[in-house]
CSV table of C-alpha atoms in Angstrom, one decimal:
chain,number,residue,atom,x,y,z
A,1,MET,CA,-15.8,17.3,-33.0
A,2,GLY,CA,-14.0,14.0,-32.7
A,3,ALA,CA,-11.9,12.4,-30.0
A,4,ARG,CA,-9.7,9.3,-30.2
A,5,VAL,CA,-10.7,6.9,-27.6
A,6,ARG,CA,-8.3,4.2,-26.3
A,7,ILE,CA,-10.2,1.0,-25.4
A,8,PRO,CA,-8.7,-1.5,-22.8
A,9,THR,CA,-8.6,-5.2,-23.5
A,10,PRO,CA,-11.7,-6.2,-21.5
A,11,LEU,CA,-13.9,-3.8,-23.6
A,12,ARG,CA,-12.6,-4.6,-27.1
A,13,ARG,CA,-15.4,-7.2,-27.5
A,14,PHE,CA,-17.7,-4.1,-27.9
A,15,THR,CA,-15.4,-2.5,-30.5
A,16,GLY,CA,-14.8,-5.5,-32.8
A,17,GLY,CA,-11.4,-5.8,-31.2
A,18,ALA,CA,-10.3,-2.3,-32.1
A,19,GLU,CA,-7.8,-0.8,-29.5
A,20,GLU,CA,-8.7,2.8,-30.6
A,21,VAL,CA,-12.0,4.2,-31.9
A,22,SER,CA,-13.3,7.6,-32.6
A,23,ALA,CA,-16.3,9.3,-31.1
A,24,ASP,CA,-17.9,12.7,-31.4
A,25,GLY,CA,-19.0,15.1,-28.6
A,26,VAL,CA,-17.8,18.3,-26.9
A,27,THR,CA,-17.9,16.8,-23.5
A,28,ILE,CA,-17.0,13.4,-22.0
A,29,ALA,CA,-20.6,12.8,-21.4
A,30,ALA,CA,-21.4,13.3,-25.1
A,31,VAL,CA,-18.4,11.2,-26.2
A,32,VAL,CA,-19.8,8.4,-24.0
A,33,ASP,CA,-23.2,8.5,-25.5
A,34,ASN,CA,-21.6,8.7,-28.9
A,35,LEU,CA,-19.7,5.6,-28.1
A,36,GLU,CA,-22.8,3.8,-27.0
A,37,GLN,CA,-24.4,4.6,-30.3
A,38,ARG,CA,-21.4,3.2,-32.3
A,39,HIS,CA,-20.6,0.4,-29.9
A,40,PRO,CA,-23.8,-0.7,-28.0
A,41,GLY,CA,-23.1,-2.0,-24.6
A,42,LEU,CA,-20.2,0.2,-23.7
A,43,LYS,CA,-22.0,2.9,-21.7
A,44,GLU,CA,-23.4,0.4,-19.2
A,45,ARG,CA,-19.9,-0.8,-18.5
A,46,LEU,CA,-18.6,2.7,-18.0
A,47,CYS,CA,-21.5,4.4,-16.1
A,48,ASP,CA,-24.0,3.3,-13.4
A,49,GLU,CA,-27.8,3.5,-13.6
A,50,ALA,CA,-27.7,7.2,-12.6
A,51,GLY,CA,-25.4,7.9,-15.5
A,52,LYS,CA,-22.3,8.6,-13.2
A,53,VAL,CA,-19.0,7.1,-14.2
A,54,ARG,CA,-18.5,3.9,-12.1
A,55,ARG,CA,-16.0,4.2,-9.3
A,56,PHE,CA,-13.6,1.6,-10.6
A,57,VAL,CA,-13.3,3.1,-14.1
A,58,ASN,CA,-10.7,5.8,-14.8
A,59,ILE,CA,-11.1,8.1,-17.8
A,60,PHE,CA,-8.3,10.2,-18.8
A,61,VAL,CA,-8.2,13.2,-21.4
A,62,ASN,CA,-4.7,13.6,-22.8
A,63,GLY,CA,-3.4,11.9,-19.7
A,64,ASP,CA,-5.4,13.8,-17.0
A,65,ASP,CA,-8.0,12.0,-14.9
A,66,ILE,CA,-11.4,13.6,-15.5
A,67,ARG,CA,-12.1,13.4,-11.6
A,68,PHE,CA,-9.5,16.1,-11.4
A,69,LEU,CA,-10.9,18.0,-14.4
A,70,ASN,CA,-14.7,18.4,-14.8
A,71,ASN,CA,-15.8,14.8,-14.6
A,72,LEU,CA,-18.3,14.0,-17.3
A,73,GLU,CA,-18.7,17.7,-18.2
A,74,THR,CA,-14.9,17.8,-19.2
A,75,THR,CA,-14.7,19.5,-22.5
A,76,ILE,CA,-13.1,17.8,-25.5
A,77,LYS,CA,-11.4,19.4,-28.3
A,78,ASP,CA,-10.9,17.8,-31.9
A,79,GLY,CA,-8.2,15.3,-31.7
A,80,ASP,CA,-8.0,14.9,-27.9
A,81,GLU,CA,-7.0,11.4,-26.6
A,82,VAL,CA,-9.5,9.9,-24.2
A,83,SER,CA,-8.3,6.8,-22.4
A,84,ILE,CA,-10.4,4.3,-20.5
A,85,VAL,CA,-8.3,2.4,-18.0
A,86,PRO,CA,-9.6,-0.5,-15.9
A,87,ALA,CA,-8.2,-1.9,-12.6
A,88,ILE,CA,-5.6,-4.7,-12.8
A,89,ALA,CA,-6.4,-8.4,-12.8
A,90,GLY,CA,-4.6,-11.4,-11.7
A,91,GLY,CA,-1.5,-12.4,-9.5
B,1,MET,CA,17.3,-16.1,23.1
B,2,SER,CA,14.2,-16.7,21.1
B,3,SER,CA,14.5,-15.2,17.7
B,4,VAL,CA,13.9,-15.6,14.0
B,5,PRO,CA,17.0,-16.3,11.7
B,6,SER,CA,15.5,-14.9,8.5
B,7,VAL,CA,12.4,-13.0,7.5
B,8,LEU,CA,11.6,-15.9,5.3
B,9,HIS,CA,10.8,-18.0,8.3
B,10,LEU,CA,7.9,-15.6,9.0
B,11,VAL,CA,6.1,-16.7,5.7
B,12,GLY,CA,2.9,-18.7,6.4
B,13,ASN,CA,1.3,-19.8,9.7
B,14,THR,CA,-1.1,-16.9,9.5
B,15,PRO,CA,-4.0,-16.5,12.0
B,16,LEU,CA,-7.4,-18.0,11.3
B,17,PHE,CA,-9.8,-15.3,12.4
B,18,GLU,CA,-13.6,-15.8,13.0
B,19,LEU,CA,-15.9,-13.2,11.6
B,20,THR,CA,-18.5,-12.5,14.1
B,21,LYS,CA,-20.0,-9.2,13.4
B,22,VAL,CA,-20.6,-9.3,9.6
B,23,THR,CA,-22.1,-12.6,10.0
B,24,ALA,CA,-25.1,-11.3,12.0
B,25,GLY,CA,-28.4,-13.0,11.0
B,26,LEU,CA,-26.9,-16.1,9.8
B,27,SER,CA,-27.9,-19.5,11.0
B,28,PRO,CA,-26.1,-20.1,14.3
B,29,GLN,CA,-24.8,-23.3,13.0
B,30,VAL,CA,-22.9,-21.5,10.2
B,31,ARG,CA,-19.5,-20.1,11.1
B,32,VAL,CA,-17.3,-18.0,8.8
B,33,PHE,CA,-13.5,-17.8,9.2
B,34,THR,CA,-10.8,-16.2,7.3
B,35,LYS,CA,-7.0,-16.6,7.0
B,36,LEU,CA,-5.4,-13.3,7.6
B,37,GLU,CA,-2.6,-13.3,4.8
B,38,GLY,CA,-1.7,-9.8,5.4
B,39,PHE,CA,0.3,-11.0,8.4
B,40,ASN,CA,3.0,-12.6,6.0
B,41,PRO,CA,6.2,-10.5,6.0
B,42,GLY,CA,5.7,-9.1,2.5
B,43,GLY,CA,2.0,-8.3,3.4
B,44,SER,CA,0.3,-10.8,1.3
B,45,VAL,CA,-0.5,-14.5,0.4
B,46,LYS,CA,2.0,-14.3,-2.4
B,47,ASP,CA,4.9,-14.6,-0.1
B,48,ARG,CA,4.1,-18.4,0.2
B,49,ALA,CA,4.2,-19.0,-3.6
B,50,ALA,CA,7.2,-16.7,-4.2
B,51,LEU,CA,9.3,-18.3,-1.5
B,52,LYS,CA,8.4,-21.9,-2.8
B,53,MET,CA,9.0,-21.1,-6.5
B,54,VAL,CA,12.4,-19.5,-5.8
B,55,SER,CA,13.4,-22.4,-3.4
B,56,GLU,CA,12.3,-24.9,-6.1
B,57,GLY,CA,14.4,-22.9,-8.6
B,58,LEU,CA,17.5,-23.1,-6.4
B,59,ARG,CA,16.9,-26.7,-5.7
B,60,THR,CA,16.6,-27.7,-9.3
B,61,GLY,CA,19.4,-25.5,-10.5
B,62,ALA,CA,17.1,-23.4,-12.6
B,63,LEU,CA,18.3,-20.4,-10.5
B,64,THR,CA,21.9,-19.9,-10.0
B,65,PRO,CA,24.2,-17.1,-8.9
B,66,GLY,CA,24.5,-14.4,-11.5
B,67,LYS,CA,20.9,-14.8,-12.8
B,68,THR,CA,18.1,-12.3,-12.2
B,69,ILE,CA,14.6,-13.2,-11.1
B,70,ILE,CA,12.0,-11.9,-13.5
B,71,ASP,CA,8.2,-12.2,-13.7
B,72,SER,CA,5.1,-10.4,-14.6
B,73,THR,CA,2.8,-9.5,-11.9
B,74,SER,CA,-0.1,-7.1,-10.9
B,75,GLY,CA,1.7,-6.4,-7.7
B,76,ASN,CA,1.7,-8.6,-4.7
B,77,THR,CA,3.7,-11.4,-6.3
B,78,GLY,CA,6.1,-8.6,-7.3
B,79,ILE,CA,6.5,-7.5,-3.7
B,80,ALA,CA,6.9,-11.1,-2.5
B,81,LEU,CA,9.6,-11.8,-5.2
B,82,ALA,CA,11.3,-8.6,-4.4
B,83,LEU,CA,11.4,-9.6,-0.7
B,84,VAL,CA,12.7,-13.1,-1.3
B,85,GLY,CA,15.3,-11.8,-3.8
B,86,ALA,CA,16.5,-9.3,-1.4
B,87,VAL,CA,16.9,-11.8,1.4
B,88,LEU,CA,18.7,-14.4,-0.8
B,89,GLY,CA,20.8,-11.9,-2.6
B,90,TYR,CA,19.3,-12.3,-6.1
B,91,PRO,CA,18.4,-9.2,-8.4
B,92,VAL,CA,14.8,-9.0,-9.2
B,93,GLU,CA,13.0,-7.4,-12.2
B,94,LEU,CA,9.2,-7.1,-12.5
B,95,VAL,CA,7.1,-6.3,-15.3
B,96,ILE,CA,4.1,-4.5,-14.1
B,97,PRO,CA,1.0,-2.8,-15.7
B,98,GLU,CA,1.8,0.8,-15.3
B,99,ASN,CA,-1.5,1.6,-13.5
B,100,VAL,CA,-0.8,-0.4,-10.4
B,101,SER,CA,-1.1,1.6,-7.2
B,102,ILE,CA,1.6,3.9,-6.2
B,103,GLU,CA,2.0,2.1,-3.0
B,104,ARG,CA,2.9,-1.1,-4.7
B,105,LYS,CA,5.5,0.7,-6.9
B,106,LYS,CA,7.1,2.2,-3.8
B,107,ILE,CA,7.2,-1.1,-1.8
B,108,ILE,CA,8.8,-2.9,-4.6
B,109,ALA,CA,11.3,-0.1,-5.1
B,110,ALA,CA,12.1,-0.3,-1.3
B,111,TYR,CA,13.1,-3.9,-1.7
B,112,GLY,CA,15.5,-2.9,-4.4
B,113,ALA,CA,13.7,-4.6,-7.3
B,114,LYS,CA,13.7,-3.0,-10.7
B,115,MET,CA,10.3,-2.4,-12.5
B,116,ILE,CA,9.5,-2.5,-16.2
B,117,PHE,CA,6.0,-1.0,-16.9
B,118,SER,CA,3.6,-2.6,-19.5
B,119,SER,CA,0.6,-0.8,-21.0
B,120,PRO,CA,-2.1,0.2,-18.6
B,121,PHE,CA,-4.7,-0.8,-21.2
B,122,GLU,CA,-3.7,-4.4,-21.4
B,123,GLY,CA,-3.7,-5.3,-17.7
B,124,SER,CA,-1.8,-8.4,-16.4
B,125,ASP,CA,-2.1,-10.2,-19.7
B,126,GLY,CA,-0.1,-7.4,-21.3
B,127,ALA,CA,2.5,-7.6,-18.6
B,128,MET,CA,2.7,-11.4,-19.1
B,129,ARG,CA,3.3,-11.0,-22.8
B,130,MET,CA,5.9,-8.3,-22.3
B,131,CYS,CA,7.8,-10.4,-19.8
B,132,ARG,CA,7.8,-13.4,-22.2
B,133,GLN,CA,9.4,-11.0,-24.9
B,134,ILE,CA,12.2,-9.9,-22.5
B,135,LEU,CA,12.9,-13.5,-21.6
B,136,HIS,CA,12.9,-14.5,-25.2
B,137,GLU,CA,15.6,-12.0,-26.0
B,138,ALA,CA,18.0,-13.1,-23.3
B,139,PRO,CA,16.8,-16.3,-21.7
B,140,GLU,CA,20.3,-17.2,-20.1
B,141,ARG,CA,20.2,-14.1,-17.9
B,142,TYR,CA,17.0,-14.9,-16.2
B,143,PHE,CA,15.1,-17.1,-13.9
B,144,LYS,CA,11.4,-16.8,-14.4
B,145,PRO,CA,9.3,-18.3,-11.7
B,146,ASP,CA,6.3,-18.0,-14.0
B,147,GLN,CA,3.6,-17.9,-11.4
B,148,TYR,CA,0.8,-18.7,-13.8
B,149,PHE,CA,2.4,-22.0,-15.0
B,150,ASN,CA,4.7,-23.1,-12.1
B,151,THR,CA,3.3,-26.0,-10.1
B,152,ALA,CA,5.4,-24.8,-7.3
B,153,ASN,CA,2.9,-22.1,-6.8
B,154,PRO,CA,-0.1,-24.3,-6.0
B,155,GLN,CA,2.4,-26.7,-4.2
B,156,ALA,CA,3.1,-23.9,-1.7
B,157,HIS,CA,-0.5,-24.0,-0.7
B,158,TYR,CA,-0.8,-27.7,-0.7
B,159,GLU,CA,2.1,-27.8,1.7
B,160,THR,CA,1.2,-24.7,4.0
B,161,THR,CA,-2.2,-23.0,3.4
B,162,GLY,CA,-4.2,-26.4,3.3
B,163,PRO,CA,-2.7,-28.0,6.4
B,164,GLU,CA,-2.9,-24.8,8.3
B,165,ILE,CA,-6.7,-24.6,7.6
B,166,TRP,CA,-7.1,-28.3,8.4
B,167,ARG,CA,-5.3,-28.0,11.7
B,168,GLN,CA,-6.7,-24.5,12.8
B,169,THR,CA,-10.3,-25.8,12.1
B,170,GLN,CA,-9.5,-29.2,13.7
B,171,GLY,CA,-10.7,-30.8,10.6
B,172,GLN,CA,-14.2,-29.2,10.8
B,173,VAL,CA,-13.8,-27.0,7.6
B,174,THR,CA,-16.8,-27.8,5.2
B,175,HIS,CA,-16.2,-25.1,2.5
B,176,PHE,CA,-13.2,-23.2,1.2
B,177,VAL,CA,-13.8,-20.0,-0.6
B,178,ALA,CA,-11.1,-18.1,-2.4
B,179,GLY,CA,-10.6,-15.6,-5.2
B,180,ILE,CA,-8.7,-16.6,-8.4
B,181,GLY,CA,-5.6,-14.5,-9.6
B,182,THR,CA,-3.2,-17.1,-10.7
B,183,SER,CA,-5.4,-19.8,-9.0
B,184,GLY,CA,-2.4,-21.1,-7.0
B,185,THR,CA,-4.1,-20.6,-3.6
B,186,ILE,CA,-7.4,-22.3,-4.5
B,187,MET,CA,-5.8,-25.1,-6.6
B,188,GLY,CA,-3.1,-26.2,-4.0
B,189,THR,CA,-5.3,-25.5,-0.9
B,190,SER,CA,-8.2,-27.6,-2.3
B,191,ARG,CA,-6.1,-30.6,-3.3
B,192,TYR,CA,-4.9,-30.8,0.3
B,193,LEU,CA,-8.3,-30.3,1.9
B,194,LYS,CA,-10.0,-32.7,-0.6
B,195,GLU,CA,-7.5,-35.4,0.4
B,196,GLN,CA,-8.3,-35.1,4.1
B,197,ASN,CA,-12.2,-34.9,3.3
B,198,PRO,CA,-13.5,-35.3,-0.2
B,199,GLN,CA,-16.7,-33.7,0.9
B,200,ILE,CA,-15.2,-30.2,1.5
B,201,GLN,CA,-16.7,-27.9,-1.1
B,202,ILE,CA,-14.3,-25.6,-3.1
B,203,ILE,CA,-15.7,-22.3,-4.2
B,204,ALA,CA,-14.0,-19.9,-6.4
B,205,VAL,CA,-14.6,-16.2,-6.4
B,206,GLU,CA,-14.4,-14.3,-9.7
B,207,PRO,CA,-15.4,-10.8,-11.0
B,208,ASP,CA,-18.9,-10.9,-12.6
B,209,ASP,CA,-17.6,-9.1,-15.8
B,210,ALA,CA,-14.4,-8.9,-17.9
B,211,PHE,CA,-14.3,-5.1,-17.0
B,212,HIS,CA,-14.1,-4.9,-13.2
B,213,GLY,CA,-12.4,-3.1,-10.4
B,214,LEU,CA,-11.3,-6.1,-8.4
B,215,GLU,CA,-7.5,-5.7,-8.5
B,216,GLY,CA,-5.8,-9.1,-8.2
B,217,LEU,CA,-8.7,-11.1,-9.4
B,218,LYS,CA,-9.0,-12.7,-12.8
B,219,HIS,CA,-12.2,-13.1,-14.9
B,220,MET,CA,-11.2,-16.4,-16.5
B,221,ALA,CA,-13.4,-16.4,-19.6
B,222,SER,CA,-11.8,-13.3,-20.9
B,223,SER,CA,-8.2,-13.8,-19.7
B,224,ILE,CA,-5.1,-15.8,-20.7
B,225,VAL,CA,-5.9,-18.9,-18.6
B,226,PRO,CA,-3.1,-19.9,-16.2
B,227,GLY,CA,-1.6,-23.3,-16.8
B,228,ILE,CA,-2.0,-24.2,-13.2
B,229,TYR,CA,-5.8,-23.6,-13.3
B,230,HIS,CA,-8.0,-26.7,-13.5
B,231,GLU,CA,-11.6,-25.7,-13.4
B,232,GLY,CA,-12.8,-29.2,-12.9
B,233,GLU,CA,-11.3,-29.3,-9.5
B,234,LEU,CA,-13.8,-26.5,-8.3
B,235,ASP,CA,-17.3,-27.4,-7.0
B,236,ARG,CA,-18.6,-24.0,-7.8
B,237,LYS,CA,-17.8,-20.3,-8.8
B,238,ILE,CA,-19.5,-17.3,-7.3
B,239,PRO,CA,-19.4,-14.0,-9.4
B,240,VAL,CA,-19.0,-10.9,-7.5
B,241,GLY,CA,-19.7,-7.3,-8.6
B,242,THR,CA,-17.2,-4.6,-8.0
B,243,GLU,CA,-19.6,-2.4,-6.0
B,244,GLU,CA,-20.7,-5.3,-3.7
B,245,ALA,CA,-16.9,-6.2,-3.0
B,246,TYR,CA,-16.0,-2.5,-2.3
B,247,GLU,CA,-18.9,-2.2,0.2
B,248,THR,CA,-17.9,-5.4,1.9
B,249,VAL,CA,-14.5,-3.9,2.4
B,250,TYR,CA,-16.0,-0.9,4.2
B,251,ARG,CA,-18.1,-3.3,6.3
B,252,ILE,CA,-15.0,-5.4,7.3
B,253,GLY,CA,-13.2,-2.3,8.4
B,254,ARG,CA,-16.1,-0.8,10.4
B,255,GLU,CA,-17.5,-4.0,11.8
B,256,GLU,CA,-14.5,-6.4,12.3
B,257,GLY,CA,-11.7,-3.7,12.6
B,258,ILE,CA,-9.7,-5.1,9.8
B,259,LEU,CA,-8.7,-3.0,6.8
B,260,VAL,CA,-8.5,-5.1,3.7
B,261,GLY,CA,-8.2,-4.9,-0.1
B,262,GLN,CA,-10.8,-5.4,-2.7
B,263,SER,CA,-10.1,-9.0,-3.2
B,264,SER,CA,-10.8,-9.7,0.4
B,265,GLY,CA,-14.1,-7.8,0.0
B,266,ALA,CA,-15.1,-10.1,-2.9
B,267,ALA,CA,-14.1,-13.2,-1.0
B,268,LEU,CA,-16.2,-12.3,2.0
B,269,TRP,CA,-19.2,-11.2,-0.2
B,270,ALA,CA,-19.1,-14.7,-1.8
B,271,SER,CA,-18.7,-16.3,1.6
B,272,LEU,CA,-21.6,-14.6,3.0
B,273,LYS,CA,-23.7,-15.4,0.1
B,274,LEU,CA,-22.9,-19.1,0.4
B,275,ALA,CA,-23.3,-18.8,4.3
B,276,ARG,CA,-27.0,-17.6,3.7
B,277,GLU,CA,-27.7,-20.7,1.6
B,278,ILE,CA,-26.7,-23.3,4.1
B,279,GLU,CA,-28.0,-24.6,7.3
B,280,SER,CA,-24.8,-25.5,9.0
B,281,GLY,CA,-21.2,-25.5,8.1
B,282,VAL,CA,-17.6,-24.1,8.7
B,283,ILE,CA,-16.7,-21.8,5.9
B,284,VAL,CA,-13.1,-20.7,5.6
B,285,THR,CA,-12.1,-17.9,3.2
B,286,LEU,CA,-8.9,-16.1,2.7
B,287,PHE,CA,-8.1,-12.4,2.8
B,288,PRO,CA,-5.1,-12.1,0.5
B,289,ASP,CA,-3.7,-8.9,2.1
B,290,PHE,CA,-4.5,-5.9,4.2
B,291,GLY,CA,-5.8,-2.6,2.7
B,292,ASP,CA,-3.1,-0.2,3.2
B,293,LYS,CA,-1.7,-0.6,-0.4
B,294,TYR,CA,-5.1,0.4,-1.9
B,295,LEU,CA,-5.7,3.7,-0.1
B,296,SER,CA,-4.9,5.6,-3.3
B,297,THR,CA,-7.0,3.3,-5.6
B,298,ASN,CA,-10.6,3.6,-6.8
B,299,LEU,CA,-11.6,1.4,-3.9
B,300,TRP,CA,-11.8,4.6,-1.8
B,301,VAL,CA,-13.3,6.8,-4.4
B,302,GLY,CA,-16.7,7.9,-3.5
B,303,TRP,CA,-16.9,5.7,-0.5
B,304,LYS,CA,-18.8,8.4,1.5
B,305,GLU,CA,-21.8,7.7,-0.7
B,306,PHE,CA,-21.8,4.3,1.2
B,307,ASP,CA,-21.9,6.2,4.4
B,308,LYS,CA,-25.0,8.1,3.3
B,309,LYS,CA,-26.6,4.9,2.0
B,310,GLN,CA,-26.0,3.2,5.4
B,311,GLU,CA,-27.5,6.2,7.2
B,312,ARG,CA,-30.7,6.0,5.1
B,313,VAL,CA,-31.2,2.3,6.0
């Protein structure tokens, strides 16, 4: 099962500059683990030591915030679009 | 009768507030003060820069009737430009990352400005690039204050924020601590203060990582560096983590009775770190705005965890 994951600018240094990468997994948790295997360093940015999504990180599945779905257990279907959106910097 | 002729006359001259609760345990010779910039009419420190940049545009003839004011912004500058434009009768268009808080969008709309949304994935740098593109297509239609490159931005702080701090502390300020967004506040204020007393230390606050939750602050190493930013004029930078800044926001609310945004939390966290390192001094920081614009943001996601943590302590 594969999702398309949109990567925000501040995290593209982990993806070799790619704006979108693919990752496998049937849940967001599995997608995040798979992202970590493919792009080491990403998971630590997204999740805290306890494995929970950091508060300032927003993850959307096809435009819906996972906080209003099933958080990390939100299920992913083939071809779903997962977006990672940061807070806004500067002026 | 005593009255104010225009809301623009209410920009600046904000109160200097002494923090006396969150500073418990510090050396008694260390005092920590903050400028409460939320008292500006547009609700943030950005009123100072917006007013100065537009006034300079009018003075130099870069802004003339018929033109539209346009800029890219993460929010507060947009609110400030929308307010100044409304008062002076100039239309305002703002390029804003789509994911800015709903409160900001509504405030900007209330002042009658038009918003153009840029990609939420590319943050304020994406908005900056999109704004350049719009300007490139019809340069004659617009006046772009260009807050990241306009020297009137730091000049506003050289002329107002710096002198206010000097006067309000009766020249006793020893350290000035401020976050960097465009860097206008810290650049202009520090120039004035250093002229009065070159020993005053200037400390910039920045997010500890490129990927952070400190809306309004810039991680310089990974961003388009503003033209007005001169790192050599800083004495020191203190990196701040998002969680630490958020928790400081909660403390400021509960202990001092002031509800602020995440950039104020970061500024105070850095100020307190500095305060613990010195034996004596007068630290002045700046709270860029109040917190009502951030109630719908991640700042208040999961904050009850903080409550529980406090109870365990």
